[in-house]
Amino acid sequence: MNVKGQWVWITGASSGLGLELAKQLAQQGANLVITARRADRLEALAKELSVGGVEVRALAADMSRHADVERLLVEVKKLPLVAVVLNAGVTHFGHHHEMEWASFEAMLHTNVIGTTRVTSELVRHYQATGASLRIMLVTSMAGLMPVPFQAAYSGTKAFLTAFGTALAHELKGTNISVTVFAPGGIATEMTSGDRFESLRGWLAPVGDVAQEARSALAARQPLHVQGFVNRLGLFAFRFLPRNLVMGQLGRQYRKALSDAASKPRS
Ligand SMILES: NC(=O)c1ccc[n+]([C@@H]2O[C@H](COP(=O)([O-])OP(=O)(O)OC[C@H]3O[C@@H](n4cnc5c(N)ncnc54)[C@H](OP(=O)(O)O)[C@@H]3O)[C@@H](O)[C@H]2O)c1
């Protein structure tokens, strides 16, 4: 996929996978719209990447807020986007009952409603213009294999997985493709806290994950599970009793939480 001089929108570009994708795409000469809540980070990144003729527009917006999402849509519809990576997302790793209801609502609005609103409106708009558009929804393995202690997050990613893959097939043969990209654990800000300490060995380097995301987007794959080990795990999941796998996952994540709780505070 030749992105040189073409416009790509990345949500959640202020850190982690979104930031890495922005860097890699800018290196390939893509012009970027980068969005997230932290305006200072976006501005700094836009400055860093605006070299060698690359144009970068930083738009601070909260994907959990309806008005912000609508404002972004107005702005991006002015540009001839060739791709959009809907990557912004949040998790809660811990007992579900510890999660404030307001945090759950913010997660639902960010991961599901904001992302689905953008997808729906861009599909409608590009169907009308007839121009080519690749849409990527960044989901998670948790959307395919629910994870205890990330129950709400798993639910949001399961929605996106089902919505995205169904839409991908609905749009087959049209000017618009949808790619559901499902990573396993990645070493980013999301997994930087104490609670992920004992799981750190499982986390993939963000550069490798971004590279795989770019290939899946270029290939217009309807669903891409990131990493060989994750694909193998998912394959095995089909043949093993669900309770056994869920029990094992639950034990592993419960241990990570109790290790973090017993860690001396500095
Ligand atoms: N890390 C993992 O292990 C892992 C595994 C599977 C899937 N994923 C998925 O990969 C995607 C990227 O996550 P990451 O690992 O790169 O985490 P990250 O470093 O925490 O990045 C998350 C990005 O989303 C943005 N964001 C969060 N809430 C937002 C909101 N309400 N409005 C706008 N932007 C918002 C954040 O920016 P601001 O805070 O500046 O708004 C940040 O740029 C997420 O969808 C995540 O679910 C991650």
GROMACS .gro file of C-alpha atoms and ligand atoms in nm:
model
  314
    1MET     CA    1   0.000   0.000   0.000
    2ASN     CA    2   0.161   0.324  -0.111
    3VAL     CA    3   0.065   0.591   0.144
    4LYS     CA    4   0.309   0.857   0.026
    5GLY     CA    5   0.125   1.188   0.016
    6GLN     CA    6  -0.203   1.018   0.120
    7TRP     CA    7  -0.409   1.107   0.429
    8VAL     CA    8  -0.446   0.858   0.715
    9TRP     CA    9  -0.637   0.925   1.040
   10ILE     CA   10  -0.520   0.754   1.359
   11THR     CA   11  -0.717   0.777   1.683
   12GLY     CA   12  -0.534   0.727   2.012
   13ALA     CA   13  -0.208   0.855   1.861
   14SER     CA   14  -0.072   1.016   2.179
   15SER     CA   15   0.084   0.690   2.304
   16GLY     CA   16   0.137   0.319   2.246
   17LEU     CA   17   0.026   0.151   1.926
   18GLY     CA   18  -0.133   0.463   1.777
   19LEU     CA   19   0.182   0.667   1.828
   20GLU     CA   20   0.400   0.393   1.679
   21LEU     CA   21   0.169   0.360   1.377
   22ALA     CA   22   0.185   0.736   1.328
   23LYS     CA   23   0.566   0.721   1.326
   24GLN     CA   24   0.582   0.427   1.086
   25LEU     CA   25   0.326   0.575   0.847
   26ALA     CA   26   0.498   0.915   0.850
   27GLN     CA   27   0.824   0.739   0.764
   28GLN     CA   28   0.645   0.603   0.458
   29GLY     CA   29   0.546   0.958   0.364
   30ALA     CA   30   0.179   0.951   0.473
   31ASN     CA   31   0.006   1.272   0.579
   32LEU     CA   32  -0.164   1.221   0.913
   33VAL     CA   33  -0.456   1.331   1.122
   34ILE     CA   34  -0.368   1.235   1.478
   35THR     CA   35  -0.627   1.249   1.755
   36ALA     CA   36  -0.642   1.178   2.131
   37ARG     CA   37  -0.725   1.377   2.446
   38ARG     CA   38  -0.372   1.491   2.539
   39ALA     CA   39  -0.321   1.793   2.315
   40ASP     CA   40   0.038   1.860   2.431
   41ARG     CA   41   0.151   1.515   2.324
   42LEU     CA   42  -0.025   1.542   1.988
   43GLU     CA   43   0.131   1.881   1.920
   44ALA     CA   44   0.480   1.751   2.003
   45LEU     CA   45   0.428   1.446   1.781
   46ALA     CA   46   0.295   1.657   1.494
   47LYS     CA   47   0.606   1.873   1.516
   48GLU     CA   48   0.835   1.569   1.524
   49LEU     CA   49   0.669   1.401   1.224
   50SER     CA   50   0.620   1.710   1.004
   51VAL     CA   51   0.943   1.666   0.809
   52GLY     CA   52   1.027   1.583   0.448
   53GLY     CA   53   0.695   1.712   0.314
   54VAL     CA   54   0.479   1.512   0.559
   55GLU     CA   55   0.175   1.708   0.679
   56VAL     CA   56   0.036   1.629   1.024
   57ARG     CA   57  -0.284   1.770   1.177
   58ALA     CA   58  -0.326   1.725   1.552
   59LEU     CA   59  -0.684   1.742   1.678
   60ALA     CA   60  -0.744   1.696   2.049
   61ALA     CA   61  -1.075   1.522   2.115
   62ASP     CA   62  -1.233   1.287   2.363
   63MET     CA   63  -1.381   0.984   2.184
   64SER     CA   64  -1.617   0.924   2.473
   65ARG     CA   65  -1.793   1.257   2.406
   66HIS     CA   66  -2.054   1.278   2.135
   67ALA     CA   67  -1.979   1.644   2.052
   68ASP     CA   68  -1.604   1.576   2.014
   69VAL     CA   69  -1.665   1.281   1.784
   70GLU     CA   70  -1.901   1.487   1.565
   71ARG     CA   71  -1.643   1.769   1.550
   72LEU     CA   72  -1.374   1.524   1.436
   73LEU     CA   73  -1.605   1.384   1.168
   74VAL     CA   74  -1.667   1.732   1.027
   75GLU     CA   75  -1.290   1.794   1.007
   76VAL     CA   76  -1.184   1.460   0.858
   77LYS     CA   77  -1.457   1.463   0.596
   78LYS     CA   78  -1.282   1.768   0.447
   79LEU     CA   79  -0.978   1.548   0.368
   80PRO     CA   80  -0.940   1.270   0.110
   81LEU     CA   81  -0.859   0.997   0.365
   82VAL     CA   82  -0.734   0.666   0.227
   83ALA     CA   83  -0.733   0.494   0.566
   84VAL     CA   84  -0.846   0.534   0.925
   85VAL     CA   85  -0.712   0.338   1.220
   86LEU     CA   86  -0.964   0.344   1.506
   87ASN     CA   87  -0.724   0.256   1.781
   88ALA     CA   88  -0.822   0.469   2.084
   89GLY     CA   89  -0.921   0.246   2.373
   90VAL     CA   90  -0.913   0.200   2.749
   91THR     CA   91  -0.922  -0.100   2.979
   92HIS     CA   92  -0.986  -0.179   3.343
   93PHE     CA   93  -0.765  -0.455   3.478
   94GLY     CA   94  -0.899  -0.560   3.817
   95HIS     CA   95  -1.212  -0.688   3.986
   96HIS     CA   96  -1.516  -0.570   3.794
   97HIS     CA   97  -1.688  -0.450   4.112
   98GLU     CA   98  -1.398  -0.206   4.173
   99MET     CA   99  -1.479  -0.025   3.851
  100GLU     CA  100  -1.672   0.299   3.898
  101TRP     CA  101  -1.988   0.313   3.687
  102ALA     CA  102  -1.867   0.640   3.531
  103SER     CA  103  -1.547   0.464   3.420
  104PHE     CA  104  -1.752   0.186   3.264
  105GLU     CA  105  -1.962   0.438   3.075
  106ALA     CA  106  -1.649   0.620   2.954
  107MET     CA  107  -1.502   0.288   2.836
  108LEU     CA  108  -1.821   0.194   2.655
  109HIS     CA  109  -1.839   0.535   2.489
  110THR     CA  110  -1.471   0.532   2.386
  111ASN     CA  111  -1.422   0.170   2.281
  112VAL     CA  112  -1.767   0.106   2.136
  113ILE     CA  113  -1.992   0.405   2.073
  114GLY     CA  114  -1.736   0.662   1.951
  115THR     CA  115  -1.561   0.405   1.736
  116THR     CA  116  -1.885   0.269   1.591
  117ARG     CA  117  -2.015   0.620   1.523
  118VAL     CA  118  -1.700   0.709   1.327
  119THR     CA  119  -1.709   0.381   1.133
  120SER     CA  120  -2.077   0.421   1.047
  121GLU     CA  121  -2.044   0.781   0.933
  122LEU     CA  122  -1.729   0.720   0.727
  123VAL     CA  123  -1.890   0.418   0.557
  124ARG     CA  124  -2.193   0.633   0.469
  125HIS     CA  125  -1.974   0.920   0.346
  126TYR     CA  126  -1.735   0.708   0.136
  127GLN     CA  127  -2.023   0.509  -0.009
  128ALA     CA  128  -2.158   0.842  -0.132
  129THR     CA  129  -1.823   0.968  -0.269
  130GLY     CA  130  -1.714   0.631  -0.411
  131ALA     CA  131  -1.352   0.695  -0.305
  132SER     CA  132  -1.143   0.412  -0.164
  133LEU     CA  133  -1.116   0.383   0.214
  134ARG     CA  134  -0.955   0.127   0.443
  135ILE     CA  135  -1.094   0.120   0.797
  136MET     CA  136  -0.910  -0.062   1.077
  137LEU     CA  137  -1.072  -0.136   1.411
  138VAL     CA  138  -0.814  -0.217   1.677
  139THR     CA  139  -0.979  -0.476   1.898
  140SER     CA  140  -0.803  -0.734   2.115
  141MET     CA  141  -0.762  -1.106   2.170
  142ALA     CA  142  -0.993  -1.035   2.466
  143GLY     CA  143  -1.270  -0.981   2.212
  144LEU     CA  144  -1.226  -1.337   2.085
  145MET     CA  145  -1.127  -1.506   2.412
  146PRO     CA  146  -1.282  -1.321   2.709
  147VAL     CA  147  -1.042  -1.239   2.989
  148PRO     CA  148  -1.142  -1.258   3.358
  149PHE     CA  149  -1.057  -0.936   3.546
  150GLN     CA  150  -1.099  -0.744   3.219
  151ALA     CA  151  -1.465  -0.840   3.186
  152ALA     CA  152  -1.603  -0.505   3.069
  153TYR     CA  153  -1.311  -0.452   2.832
  154SER     CA  154  -1.359  -0.801   2.684
  155GLY     CA  155  -1.724  -0.716   2.624
  156THR     CA  156  -1.642  -0.392   2.442
  157LYS     CA  157  -1.386  -0.564   2.221
  158ALA     CA  158  -1.623  -0.854   2.150
  159PHE     CA  159  -1.876  -0.601   2.021
  160LEU     CA  160  -1.617  -0.439   1.793
  161THR     CA  161  -1.498  -0.778   1.667
  162ALA     CA  162  -1.849  -0.890   1.576
  163PHE     CA  163  -1.949  -0.553   1.432
  164GLY     CA  164  -1.626  -0.511   1.233
  165THR     CA  165  -1.605  -0.860   1.084
  166ALA     CA  166  -1.974  -0.858   0.989
  167LEU     CA  167  -1.934  -0.517   0.826
  168ALA     CA  168  -1.615  -0.628   0.649
  169HIS     CA  169  -1.807  -0.903   0.475
  170GLU     CA  170  -2.106  -0.679   0.407
  171LEU     CA  171  -1.874  -0.434   0.227
  172LYS     CA  172  -1.671  -0.696   0.033
  173GLY     CA  173  -1.614  -0.589  -0.327
  174THR     CA  174  -1.693  -0.223  -0.257
  175ASN     CA  175  -1.461   0.078  -0.231
  176ILE     CA  176  -1.450   0.039   0.148
  177SER     CA  177  -1.272  -0.232   0.346
  178VAL     CA  178  -1.292  -0.301   0.717
  179THR     CA  179  -1.011  -0.479   0.900
  180VAL     CA  180  -1.050  -0.599   1.257
  181PHE     CA  181  -0.702  -0.611   1.406
  182ALA     CA  182  -0.682  -0.817   1.727
  183PRO     CA  183  -0.354  -0.791   1.917
  184GLY     CA  184  -0.257  -0.988   2.226
  185GLY     CA  185  -0.067  -0.809   2.502
  186ILE     CA  186   0.151  -0.518   2.387
  187ALA     CA  187   0.412  -0.328   2.588
  188THR     CA  188   0.249   0.018   2.598
  189GLU     CA  189   0.120   0.269   2.852
  190MET     CA  190  -0.191   0.053   2.891
  191THR     CA  191   0.016  -0.234   3.032
  192SER     CA  192   0.276  -0.026   3.215
  193GLY     CA  193   0.121  -0.040   3.565
  194ASP     CA  194   0.215  -0.274   3.853
  195ARG     CA  195  -0.083  -0.497   3.782
  196PHE     CA  196   0.073  -0.609   3.453
  197GLU     CA  197   0.420  -0.666   3.609
  198SER     CA  198   0.412  -1.048   3.614
  199LEU     CA  199   0.253  -1.062   3.266
  200ARG     CA  200   0.522  -0.844   3.109
  201GLY     CA  201   0.705  -1.141   2.951
  202TRP     CA  202   0.397  -1.200   2.732
  203LEU     CA  203   0.387  -0.849   2.591
  204ALA     CA  204   0.485  -0.792   2.228
  205PRO     CA  205   0.707  -0.499   2.126
  206VAL     CA  206   0.487  -0.220   1.994
  207GLY     CA  207   0.698  -0.171   1.679
  208ASP     CA  208   0.634  -0.530   1.565
  209VAL     CA  209   0.261  -0.501   1.635
  210ALA     CA  210   0.237  -0.175   1.437
  211GLN     CA  211   0.417  -0.334   1.144
  212GLU     CA  212   0.172  -0.625   1.143
  213ALA     CA  213  -0.121  -0.382   1.165
  214ARG     CA  214   0.005  -0.195   0.856
  215SER     CA  215   0.031  -0.521   0.659
  216ALA     CA  216  -0.321  -0.629   0.760
  217LEU     CA  217  -0.457  -0.288   0.662
  218ALA     CA  218  -0.280  -0.299   0.326
  219ALA     CA  219  -0.415  -0.649   0.258
  220ARG     CA  220  -0.771  -0.541   0.352
  221GLN     CA  221  -0.796  -0.852   0.574
  222PRO     CA  222  -1.139  -0.875   0.743
  223LEU     CA  223  -0.990  -1.015   1.066
  224HIS     CA  224  -0.626  -1.033   1.160
  225VAL     CA  225  -0.510  -1.185   1.489
  226GLN     CA  226  -0.168  -1.041   1.566
  227GLY     CA  227   0.127  -1.272   1.634
  228PHE     CA  228   0.183  -1.641   1.567
  229VAL     CA  229   0.153  -1.741   1.934
  230ASN     CA  230  -0.185  -1.567   1.964
  231ARG     CA  231  -0.311  -1.733   1.646
  232LEU     CA  232  -0.196  -2.071   1.781
  233GLY     CA  233  -0.361  -2.005   2.118
  234LEU     CA  234  -0.686  -1.913   1.950
  235PHE     CA  235  -0.675  -2.227   1.737
  236ALA     CA  236  -0.618  -2.444   2.045
  237PHE     CA  237  -0.901  -2.261   2.227
  238ARG     CA  238  -1.146  -2.412   1.975
  239PHE     CA  239  -1.064  -2.769   2.082
  240LEU     CA  240  -1.014  -2.729   2.457
  241PRO     CA  241  -1.303  -2.714   2.707
  242ARG     CA  242  -1.394  -2.346   2.750
  243ASN     CA  243  -1.406  -2.375   3.130
  244LEU     CA  244  -1.052  -2.511   3.139
  245VAL     CA  245  -0.910  -2.223   2.934
  246MET     CA  246  -1.110  -1.958   3.118
  247GLY     CA  247  -1.006  -2.109   3.453
  248GLN     CA  248  -0.640  -2.101   3.357
  249LEU     CA  249  -0.661  -1.742   3.233
  250GLY     CA  250  -0.846  -1.641   3.549
  251ARG     CA  251  -0.579  -1.797   3.773
  252GLN     CA  252  -0.301  -1.622   3.582
  253TYR     CA  253  -0.466  -1.279   3.600
  254ARG     CA  254  -0.572  -1.323   3.965
  255LYS     CA  255  -0.207  -1.398   4.048
  256ALA     CA  256  -0.088  -1.089   3.859
  257LEU     CA  257  -0.329  -0.879   4.064
  258SER     CA  258  -0.231  -1.033   4.396
  259ASP     CA  259   0.143  -1.000   4.313
  260ALA     CA  260   0.084  -0.630   4.242
  261ALA     CA  261  -0.114  -0.587   4.566
  262SER     CA  262   0.161  -0.746   4.776
  263LYS     CA  263   0.441  -0.542   4.615
  264PRO     CA  264   0.595  -0.303   4.870
  265ARG     CA  265   0.509   0.062   4.794
  266SER     CA  266   0.814   0.287   4.744
  267LIG     N1  267  -0.163  -0.285   2.530
  267LIG     C1  268  -0.221  -0.404   2.512
  267LIG     O1  269  -0.182  -0.505   2.574
  267LIG     C2  270  -0.335  -0.418   2.413
  267LIG     C3  271  -0.373  -0.548   2.378
  267LIG     C4  272  -0.476  -0.564   2.286
  267LIG     C5  273  -0.539  -0.455   2.233
  267LIG     N2  274  -0.500  -0.329   2.268
  267LIG     C6  275  -0.572  -0.216   2.210
  267LIG     O2  276  -0.482  -0.136   2.137
  267LIG     C7  277  -0.530  -0.001   2.135
  267LIG     C8  278  -0.417   0.093   2.173
  267LIG     O3  279  -0.382   0.068   2.307
  267LIG     P1  280  -0.233   0.088   2.363
  267LIG     O4  281  -0.189  -0.043   2.414
  267LIG     O5  282  -0.152   0.158   2.263
  267LIG     O6  283  -0.265   0.178   2.490
  267LIG     P2  284  -0.222   0.324   2.530
  267LIG     O7  285  -0.077   0.343   2.516
  267LIG     O8  286  -0.286   0.347   2.662
  267LIG     O9  287  -0.293   0.414   2.418
  267LIG     C9  288  -0.430   0.437   2.417
  267LIG    C10  289  -0.458   0.558   2.330
  267LIG    O10  290  -0.599   0.581   2.329
  267LIG    C11  291  -0.623   0.717   2.361
  267LIG     N3  292  -0.749   0.732   2.430
  267LIG    C12  293  -0.790   0.669   2.543
  267LIG     N4  294  -0.911   0.714   2.579
  267LIG    C13  295  -0.947   0.808   2.487
  267LIG    C14  296  -1.059   0.891   2.471
  267LIG     N5  297  -1.162   0.889   2.557
  267LIG     N6  298  -1.062   0.977   2.367
  267LIG    C15  299  -0.960   0.981   2.279
  267LIG     N7  300  -0.850   0.904   2.288
  267LIG    C16  301  -0.845   0.820   2.392
  267LIG    C17  302  -0.505   0.758   2.450
  267LIG    O11  303  -0.481   0.898   2.441
  267LIG     P3  304  -0.524   1.009   2.548
  267LIG    O12  305  -0.507   0.948   2.684
  267LIG    O13  306  -0.429   1.120   2.519
  267LIG    O14  307  -0.664   1.041   2.515
  267LIG    C18  308  -0.390   0.683   2.381
  267LIG    O15  309  -0.341   0.759   2.274
  267LIG    C19  310  -0.649   0.004   2.231
  267LIG    O16  311  -0.768  -0.002   2.159
  267LIG    C20  312  -0.632  -0.122   2.313
  267LIG    O17  313  -0.754  -0.169   2.364
  267LIG    C21  314  -0.398  -0.307   2.357
   0.00000   0.00000   0.00000
